[in-house]
Coordinates of C-alpha atoms in Angstrom, one line a residue:
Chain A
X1 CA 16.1 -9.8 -17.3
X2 CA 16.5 -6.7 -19.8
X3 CA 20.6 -8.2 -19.7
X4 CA 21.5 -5.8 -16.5
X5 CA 23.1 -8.9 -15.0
X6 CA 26.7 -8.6 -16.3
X7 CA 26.6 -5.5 -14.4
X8 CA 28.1 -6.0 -10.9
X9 CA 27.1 -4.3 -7.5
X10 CA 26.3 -0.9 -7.3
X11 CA 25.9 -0.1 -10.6
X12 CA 23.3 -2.8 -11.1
X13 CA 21.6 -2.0 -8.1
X14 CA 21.3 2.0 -8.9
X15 CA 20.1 0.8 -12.7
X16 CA 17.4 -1.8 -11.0
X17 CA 16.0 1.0 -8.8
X18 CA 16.3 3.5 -11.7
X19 CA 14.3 0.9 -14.0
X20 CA 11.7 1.0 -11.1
X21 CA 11.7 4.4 -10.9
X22 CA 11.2 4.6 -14.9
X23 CA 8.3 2.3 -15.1
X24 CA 6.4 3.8 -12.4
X25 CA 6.3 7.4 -13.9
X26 CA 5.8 6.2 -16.9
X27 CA 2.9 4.2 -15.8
X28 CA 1.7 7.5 -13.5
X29 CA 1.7 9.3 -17.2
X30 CA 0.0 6.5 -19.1
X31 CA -2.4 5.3 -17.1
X32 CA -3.9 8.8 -16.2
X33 CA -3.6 9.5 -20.4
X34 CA -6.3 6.7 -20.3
X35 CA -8.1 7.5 -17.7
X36 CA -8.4 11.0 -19.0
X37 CA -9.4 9.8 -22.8
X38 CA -11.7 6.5 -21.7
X39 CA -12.5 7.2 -17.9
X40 CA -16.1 9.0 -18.8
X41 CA -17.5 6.0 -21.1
X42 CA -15.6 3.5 -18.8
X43 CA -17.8 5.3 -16.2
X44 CA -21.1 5.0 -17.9
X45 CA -20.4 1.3 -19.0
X46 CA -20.4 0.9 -14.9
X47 CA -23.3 3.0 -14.3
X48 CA -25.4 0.6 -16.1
X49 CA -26.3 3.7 -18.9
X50 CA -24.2 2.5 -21.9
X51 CA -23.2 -1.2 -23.3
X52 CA -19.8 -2.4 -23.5
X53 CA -19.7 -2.4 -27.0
X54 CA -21.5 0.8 -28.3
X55 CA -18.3 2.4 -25.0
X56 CA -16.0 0.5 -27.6
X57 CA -17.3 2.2 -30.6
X58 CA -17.6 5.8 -29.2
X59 CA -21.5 5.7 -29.3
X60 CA -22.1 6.4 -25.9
X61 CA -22.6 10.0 -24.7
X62 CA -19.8 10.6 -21.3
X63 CA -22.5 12.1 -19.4
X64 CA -26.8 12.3 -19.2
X65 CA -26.8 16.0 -19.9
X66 CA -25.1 15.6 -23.1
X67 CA -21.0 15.2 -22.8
X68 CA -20.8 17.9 -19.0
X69 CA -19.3 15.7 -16.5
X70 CA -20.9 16.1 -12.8
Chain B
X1 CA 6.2 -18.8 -24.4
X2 CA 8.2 -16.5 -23.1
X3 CA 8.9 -12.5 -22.8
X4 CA 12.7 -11.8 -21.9
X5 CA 13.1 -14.8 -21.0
X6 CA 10.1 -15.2 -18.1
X7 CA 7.0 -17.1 -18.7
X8 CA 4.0 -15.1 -19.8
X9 CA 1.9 -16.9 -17.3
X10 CA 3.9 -16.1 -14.6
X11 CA 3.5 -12.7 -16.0
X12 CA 0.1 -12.5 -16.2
X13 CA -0.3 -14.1 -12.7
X14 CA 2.1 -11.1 -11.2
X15 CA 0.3 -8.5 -13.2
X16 CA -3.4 -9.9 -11.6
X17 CA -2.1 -10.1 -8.4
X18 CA -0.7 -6.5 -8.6
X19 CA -3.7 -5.5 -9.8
X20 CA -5.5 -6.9 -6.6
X21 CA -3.4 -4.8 -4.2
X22 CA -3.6 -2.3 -6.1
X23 CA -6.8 -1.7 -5.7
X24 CA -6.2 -2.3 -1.8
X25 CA -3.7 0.5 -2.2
X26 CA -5.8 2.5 -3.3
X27 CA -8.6 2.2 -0.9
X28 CA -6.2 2.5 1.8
X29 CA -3.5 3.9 1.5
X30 CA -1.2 1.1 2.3
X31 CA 1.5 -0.3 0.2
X32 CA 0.4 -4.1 0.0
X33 CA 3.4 -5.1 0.1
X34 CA 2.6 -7.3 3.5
X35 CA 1.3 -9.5 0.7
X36 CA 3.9 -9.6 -1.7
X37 CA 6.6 -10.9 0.6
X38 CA 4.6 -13.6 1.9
X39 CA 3.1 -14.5 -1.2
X40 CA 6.4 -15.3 -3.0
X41 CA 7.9 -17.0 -0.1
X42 CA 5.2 -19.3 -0.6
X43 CA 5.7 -19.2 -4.4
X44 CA 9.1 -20.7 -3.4
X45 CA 11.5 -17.6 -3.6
X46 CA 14.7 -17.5 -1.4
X47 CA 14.0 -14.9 1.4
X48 CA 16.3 -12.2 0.8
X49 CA 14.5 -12.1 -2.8
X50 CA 11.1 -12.0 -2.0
X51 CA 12.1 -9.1 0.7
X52 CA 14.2 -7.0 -1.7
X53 CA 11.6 -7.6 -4.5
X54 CA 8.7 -6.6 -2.0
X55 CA 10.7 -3.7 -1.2
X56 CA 11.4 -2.6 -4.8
X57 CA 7.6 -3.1 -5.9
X58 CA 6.6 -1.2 -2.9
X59 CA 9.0 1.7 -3.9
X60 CA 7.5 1.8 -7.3
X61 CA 3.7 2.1 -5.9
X62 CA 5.0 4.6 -3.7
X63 CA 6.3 7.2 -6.6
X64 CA 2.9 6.6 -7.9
X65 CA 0.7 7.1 -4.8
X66 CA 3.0 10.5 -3.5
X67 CA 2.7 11.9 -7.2
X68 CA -1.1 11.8 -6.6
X69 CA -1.4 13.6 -3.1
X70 CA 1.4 15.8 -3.8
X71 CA -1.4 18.5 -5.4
X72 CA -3.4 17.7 -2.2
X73 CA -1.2 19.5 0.3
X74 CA -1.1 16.5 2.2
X75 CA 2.5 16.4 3.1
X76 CA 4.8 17.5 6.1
X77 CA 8.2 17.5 4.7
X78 CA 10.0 18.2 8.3
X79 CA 8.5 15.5 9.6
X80 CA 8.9 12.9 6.2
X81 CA 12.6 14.4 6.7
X82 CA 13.1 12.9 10.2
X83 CA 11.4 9.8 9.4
X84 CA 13.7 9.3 6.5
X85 CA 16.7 9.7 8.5
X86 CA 15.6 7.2 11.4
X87 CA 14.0 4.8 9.2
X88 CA 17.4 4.5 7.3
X89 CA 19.3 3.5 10.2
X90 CA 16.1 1.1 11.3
X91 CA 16.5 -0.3 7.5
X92 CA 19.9 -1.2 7.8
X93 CA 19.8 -2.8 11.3
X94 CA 16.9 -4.8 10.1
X95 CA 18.9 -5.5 6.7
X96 CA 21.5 -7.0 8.9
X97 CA 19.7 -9.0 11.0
X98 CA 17.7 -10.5 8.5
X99 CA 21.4 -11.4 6.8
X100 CA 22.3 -13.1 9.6
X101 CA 19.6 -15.2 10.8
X102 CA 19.6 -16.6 6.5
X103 CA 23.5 -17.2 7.7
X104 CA 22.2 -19.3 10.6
X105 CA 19.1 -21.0 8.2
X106 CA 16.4 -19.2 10.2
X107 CA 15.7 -16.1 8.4
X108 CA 12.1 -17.9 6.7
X109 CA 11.0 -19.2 9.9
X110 CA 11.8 -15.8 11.7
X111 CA 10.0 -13.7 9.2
X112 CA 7.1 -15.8 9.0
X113 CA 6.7 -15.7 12.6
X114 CA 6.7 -12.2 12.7
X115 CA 4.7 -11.3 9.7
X116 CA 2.2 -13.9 11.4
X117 CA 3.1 -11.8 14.7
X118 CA 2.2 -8.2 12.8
X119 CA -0.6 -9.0 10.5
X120 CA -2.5 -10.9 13.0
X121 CA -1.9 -8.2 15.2
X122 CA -2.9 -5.3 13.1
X123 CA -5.7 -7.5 11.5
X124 CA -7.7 -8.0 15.2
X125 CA -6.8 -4.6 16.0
X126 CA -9.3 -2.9 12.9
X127 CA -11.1 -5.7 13.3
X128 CA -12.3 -5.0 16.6
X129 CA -12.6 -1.0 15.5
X130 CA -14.9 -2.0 12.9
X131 CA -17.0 -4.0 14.8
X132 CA -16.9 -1.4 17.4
X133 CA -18.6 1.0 15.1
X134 CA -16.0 3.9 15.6
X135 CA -14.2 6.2 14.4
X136 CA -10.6 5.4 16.0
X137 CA -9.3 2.9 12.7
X138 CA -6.8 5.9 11.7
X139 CA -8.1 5.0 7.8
X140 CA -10.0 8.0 6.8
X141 CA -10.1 9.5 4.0
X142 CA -11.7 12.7 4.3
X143 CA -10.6 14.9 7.1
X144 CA -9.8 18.3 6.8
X145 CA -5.8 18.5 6.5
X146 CA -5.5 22.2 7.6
X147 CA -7.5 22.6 10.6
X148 CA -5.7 22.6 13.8
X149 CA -6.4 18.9 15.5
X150 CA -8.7 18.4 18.2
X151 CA -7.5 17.8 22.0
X152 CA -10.0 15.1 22.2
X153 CA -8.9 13.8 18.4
X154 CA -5.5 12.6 19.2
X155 CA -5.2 9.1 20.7
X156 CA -4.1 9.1 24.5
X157 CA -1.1 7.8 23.3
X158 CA 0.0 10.2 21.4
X159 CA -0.8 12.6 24.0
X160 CA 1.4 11.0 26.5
X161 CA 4.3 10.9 23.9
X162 CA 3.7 14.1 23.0
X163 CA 3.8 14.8 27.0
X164 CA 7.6 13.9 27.1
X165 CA 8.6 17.6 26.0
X166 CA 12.7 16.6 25.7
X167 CA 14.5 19.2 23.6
X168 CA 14.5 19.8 20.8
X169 CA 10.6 20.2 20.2
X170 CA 9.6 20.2 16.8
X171 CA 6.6 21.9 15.9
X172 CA 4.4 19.7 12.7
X173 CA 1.4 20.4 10.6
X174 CA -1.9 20.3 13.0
X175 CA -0.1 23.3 15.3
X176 CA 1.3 20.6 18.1
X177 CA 5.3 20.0 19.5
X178 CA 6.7 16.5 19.8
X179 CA 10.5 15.8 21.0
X180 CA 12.6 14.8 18.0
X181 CA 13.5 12.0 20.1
X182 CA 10.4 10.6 19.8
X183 CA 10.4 10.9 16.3
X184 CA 13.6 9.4 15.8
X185 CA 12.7 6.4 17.9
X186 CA 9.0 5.8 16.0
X187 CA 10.7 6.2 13.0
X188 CA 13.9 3.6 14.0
X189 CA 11.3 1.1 15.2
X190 CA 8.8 1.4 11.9
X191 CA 12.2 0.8 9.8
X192 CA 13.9 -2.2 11.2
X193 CA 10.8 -3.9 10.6
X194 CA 10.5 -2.1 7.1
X195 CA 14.3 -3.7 6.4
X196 CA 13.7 -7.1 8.6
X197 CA 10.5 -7.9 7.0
X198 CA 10.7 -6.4 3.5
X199 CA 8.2 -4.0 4.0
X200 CA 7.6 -0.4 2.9
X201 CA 5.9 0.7 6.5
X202 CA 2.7 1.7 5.6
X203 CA 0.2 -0.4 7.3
X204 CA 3.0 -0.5 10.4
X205 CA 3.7 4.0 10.1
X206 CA 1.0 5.4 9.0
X207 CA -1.1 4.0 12.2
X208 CA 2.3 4.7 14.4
X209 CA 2.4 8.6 13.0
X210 CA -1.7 8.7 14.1
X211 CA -1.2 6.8 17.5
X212 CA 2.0 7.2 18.5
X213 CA 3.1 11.0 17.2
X214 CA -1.0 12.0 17.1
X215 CA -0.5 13.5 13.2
X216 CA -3.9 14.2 11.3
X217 CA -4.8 11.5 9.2
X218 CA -4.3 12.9 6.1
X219 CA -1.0 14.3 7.2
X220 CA 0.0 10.8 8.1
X221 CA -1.0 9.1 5.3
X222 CA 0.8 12.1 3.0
X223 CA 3.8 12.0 4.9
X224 CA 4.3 8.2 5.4
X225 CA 4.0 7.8 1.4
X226 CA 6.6 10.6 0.4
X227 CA 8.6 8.6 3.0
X228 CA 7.9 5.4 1.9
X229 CA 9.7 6.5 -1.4
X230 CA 13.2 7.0 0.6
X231 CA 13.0 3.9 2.5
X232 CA 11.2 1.9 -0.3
X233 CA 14.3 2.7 -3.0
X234 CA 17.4 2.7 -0.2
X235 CA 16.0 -0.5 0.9
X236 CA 16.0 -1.8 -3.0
X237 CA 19.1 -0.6 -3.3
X238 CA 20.7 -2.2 -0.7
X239 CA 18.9 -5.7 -1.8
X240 CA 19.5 -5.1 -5.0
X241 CA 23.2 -4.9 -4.3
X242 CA 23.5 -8.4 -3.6
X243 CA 21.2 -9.0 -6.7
X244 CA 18.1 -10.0 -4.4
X245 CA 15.8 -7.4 -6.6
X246 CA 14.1 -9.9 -9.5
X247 CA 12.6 -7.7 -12.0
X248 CA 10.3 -10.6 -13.4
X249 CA 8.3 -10.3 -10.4
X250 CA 8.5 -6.1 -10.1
X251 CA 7.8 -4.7 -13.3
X252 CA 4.3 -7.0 -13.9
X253 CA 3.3 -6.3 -10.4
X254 CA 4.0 -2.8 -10.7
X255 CA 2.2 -2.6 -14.0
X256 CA -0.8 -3.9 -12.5
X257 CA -0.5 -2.4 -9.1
X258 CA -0.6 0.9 -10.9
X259 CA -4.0 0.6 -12.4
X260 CA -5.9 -0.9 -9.6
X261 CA -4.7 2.1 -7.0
X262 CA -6.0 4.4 -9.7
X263 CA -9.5 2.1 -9.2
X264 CA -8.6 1.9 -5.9
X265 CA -8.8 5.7 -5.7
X266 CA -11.7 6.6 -7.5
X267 CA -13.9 3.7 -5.2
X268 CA -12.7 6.0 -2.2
X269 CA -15.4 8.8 -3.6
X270 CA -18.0 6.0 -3.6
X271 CA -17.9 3.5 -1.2
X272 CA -19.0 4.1 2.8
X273 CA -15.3 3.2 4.5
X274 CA -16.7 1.9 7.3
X275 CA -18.5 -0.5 5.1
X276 CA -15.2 -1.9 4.0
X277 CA -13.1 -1.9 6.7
X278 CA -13.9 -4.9 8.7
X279 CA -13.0 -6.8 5.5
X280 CA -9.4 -5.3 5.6
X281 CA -9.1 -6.3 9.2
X282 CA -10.2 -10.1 8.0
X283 CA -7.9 -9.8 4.9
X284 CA -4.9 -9.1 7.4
X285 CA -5.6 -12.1 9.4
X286 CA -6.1 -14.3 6.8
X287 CA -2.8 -13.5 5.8
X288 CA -1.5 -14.5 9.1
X289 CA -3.2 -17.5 8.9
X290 CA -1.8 -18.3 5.3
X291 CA 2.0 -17.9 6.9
X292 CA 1.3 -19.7 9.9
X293 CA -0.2 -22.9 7.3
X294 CA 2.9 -22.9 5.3
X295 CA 5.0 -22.9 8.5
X296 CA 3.1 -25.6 9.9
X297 CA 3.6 -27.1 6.2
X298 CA 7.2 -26.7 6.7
X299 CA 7.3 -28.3 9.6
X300 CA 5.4 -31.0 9.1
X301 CA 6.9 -31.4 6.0
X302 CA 3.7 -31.4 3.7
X303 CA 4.1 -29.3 1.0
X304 CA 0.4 -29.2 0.5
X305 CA -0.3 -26.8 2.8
X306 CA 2.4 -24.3 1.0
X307 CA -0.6 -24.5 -1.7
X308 CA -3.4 -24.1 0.8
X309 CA -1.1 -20.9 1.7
X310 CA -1.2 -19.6 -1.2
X311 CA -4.6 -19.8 -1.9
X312 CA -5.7 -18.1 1.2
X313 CA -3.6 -14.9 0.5
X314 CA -5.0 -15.1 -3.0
X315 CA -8.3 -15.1 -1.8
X316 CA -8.2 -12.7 0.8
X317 CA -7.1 -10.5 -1.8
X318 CA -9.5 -11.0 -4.0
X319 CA -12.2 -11.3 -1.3
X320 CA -11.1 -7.7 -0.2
X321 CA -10.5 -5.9 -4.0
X322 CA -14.0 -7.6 -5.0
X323 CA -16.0 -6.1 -2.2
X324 CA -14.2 -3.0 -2.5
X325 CA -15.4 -3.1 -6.8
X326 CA -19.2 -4.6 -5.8
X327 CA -19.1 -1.6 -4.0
X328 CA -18.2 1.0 -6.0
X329 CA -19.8 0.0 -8.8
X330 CA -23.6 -0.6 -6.7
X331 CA -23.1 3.3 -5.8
X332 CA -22.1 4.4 -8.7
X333 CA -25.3 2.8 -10.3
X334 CA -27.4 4.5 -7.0
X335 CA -26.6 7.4 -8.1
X336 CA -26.9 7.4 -11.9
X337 CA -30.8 5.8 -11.2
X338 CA -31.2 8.8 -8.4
X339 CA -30.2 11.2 -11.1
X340 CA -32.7 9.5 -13.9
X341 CA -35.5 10.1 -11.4
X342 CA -34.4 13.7 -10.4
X343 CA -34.0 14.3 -14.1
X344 CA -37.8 13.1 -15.0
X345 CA -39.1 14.8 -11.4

């Protein structure tokens, strides 16, 4: 995979681990990106107080007392 | 169809089942990977893979989960210092051992045994807390990290380990002395099974720094994760070395694994622990059963049962990340109707 196997022994190993490495900060930094931007109608969809589709089309308020999160 | 040359259904089928323990990780605070490596033996994968892999997925999920409580202060670097140094040595003991018995054709039927061995083990063990009703699981979430612990709060083990006062006495967060020794030797112990069994520790150190050493909770928890990231990438590295690291099977079930410990995390603020626990206990020994069924399989020579295996770690999972989700989501909605009458009151 990604053509890291003509490299031999250590210096495939240290790019495997670094390539670990890479994805999981880069998934830290994503992931809590989205949380950040979708987390409060994601949370609201799950409460029961907004539909999955108005959450999709940005027509839910984030919170009851009009967008202040508890 | 394919993506770099690996099927997108397998894929998709890594990425689900990383999501899965990720959740679990989250929740918990364990690395999961004590179902990765007996998952893909099952799936067929040569031993040393499925280790190295588990080990390089649990290194991954590691970075992630340390990044999170780095803010939270929950971290004693002396300590994660001296674990990292014995669990290195542990590692490569274990590493060796593990090459040798595939040299001799036992190295599945060894670590099966012993995952059986440990999982069923550690499965009765907070099984029996939770039916208990108390307090003594070592899986809490919310304890106060700076206060100085308790006499009666660490486990008579710990206190007779801590009891053995042979120089030099290190002094860790929670204002109590253990012998480095002791340290050293917890720490030895938790990584030859971390390299013999391809796992990062967690579910094995963070219950041996609360039992064995008497650390807070939270302490342990920190302090076994920003270790876990040592012993996690050295042990890759060493796997990968011999090219036992498969990055089909890491980056999907990192990519998932990510997500659900972020759900994972947030359910922590919701859901009554005790409520959940006993379900961890049963998802730890239905992995021990779902070894021991595709050892008998082996055995017997009916592949059937490799299937049957499967299924039962699948489900357990599922079982465990379901109930944890139910849960979260029936409080969450508690709450929001609790504020809509408060609101109208």
């Amino acid at each position: 995979m990604f053509g890291i196997e003509t490299l031999g022994g250590n210096a495939q190993a240290a790019v495997l681990v670094g390539i670990v490495l890479v994805e999981a900060l880069l998934l830290y930094v994503g992931y809590g990106g989205l949380e950040t931007l979708l987390g409060p109608r994601f949370r609201r969809v799950l409460e029961g107080q907004c539909a999955v589709l108005d959450a999709l089309l940005m027509r839910c308020k984030t919170a009851e007392n009009g967008g202040v999160e508890r | 169809m394919d993506l770099f040359g690996v099927s997108v259904t397998l894929l998709a089928t890594f990425t689900g089942f990383g999501l899965l323990i990720g959740i679990l990780f989250g929740f918990f605070g364990m690395g999961g990977s004590f179902l990765v490596t007996p998952a893909l033996l099952v799936m067929g994968y040569e031993p040393n893979v499925a280790v190295g892999s588990g080990l390089a997925f649990v290194f991954g999920t590691s970075v992630i989960a340390t990044l999170k409580h780095r803010d939270l202060g929950q971290v004693d670097y002396k300590l994660g210092v001296l674990m990292i140094a014995g669990t290195t040595a542990g590692i490569e003991v274990g590493k060796v051992g593990l090459e040798y018995l595939q040299h001799i054709g036992l190295a599945g039927s060894v670590v099966s045994v012993a995952y059986v061995l440990l999982l069923g083990g550690i499965g009765a063990f907070v099984t029996r807390e939770s039916l208990k009703g108390g307090d003594g699981g070592g899986l809490e979430h919310d304890v106060d990290e700076d206060t100085d612990v308790d006499e009666d709060d660490i486990p008579e083990i710990a206190q007779k380990i801590q009891s053995y006062r042979i120089p030099p006495m290190m002094s860790l967060r929670g204002g109590f002395q253990v012998s480095l020794w002791m340290i050293l030797a917890v720490a030895f112990a938790t990584g030859l099974l971390s390299g013999f069994l391809g796992v990062g520790g967690g579910f094995i150190r963070m219950p041996a720094l609360f039992y064995l050493i008497g650390v807070p909770v939270p302490v342990a928890v920190g302090t076994d994760l920003f270790e876990i990231v040592f012993s996690g990438g050295i042990g890759s590295f060493l796997y990968a070395q011999s090219g036992a690291v498969d990055l089909s099977i890491v980056v999907p079930l990192l990519a998932g694994s990510a997500l659900g410990a972020r759900l994972g995390a947030a359910a922590t603020s919701l859901v009554e622990e005790e409520d959940i626990k006993i379900y961890f206990g049963i998802m730890l020994l239905l992995g021990a059963v779902a070894v021991a069924v595709r050892q008998v399989g082996g055995v017997l020579e009916m592949p059937v049962l490799d299937s049957v295996s499967l299924a039962i770690i699948l489900g357990a999972a599922l079982l465990v990340s379901g109930a944890v989700s139910y849960s979260a989501v029936r409080e969450l909605r508690r709450d929001a109707a609790e504020r809509s009458v408060t609101a109208e009151a």
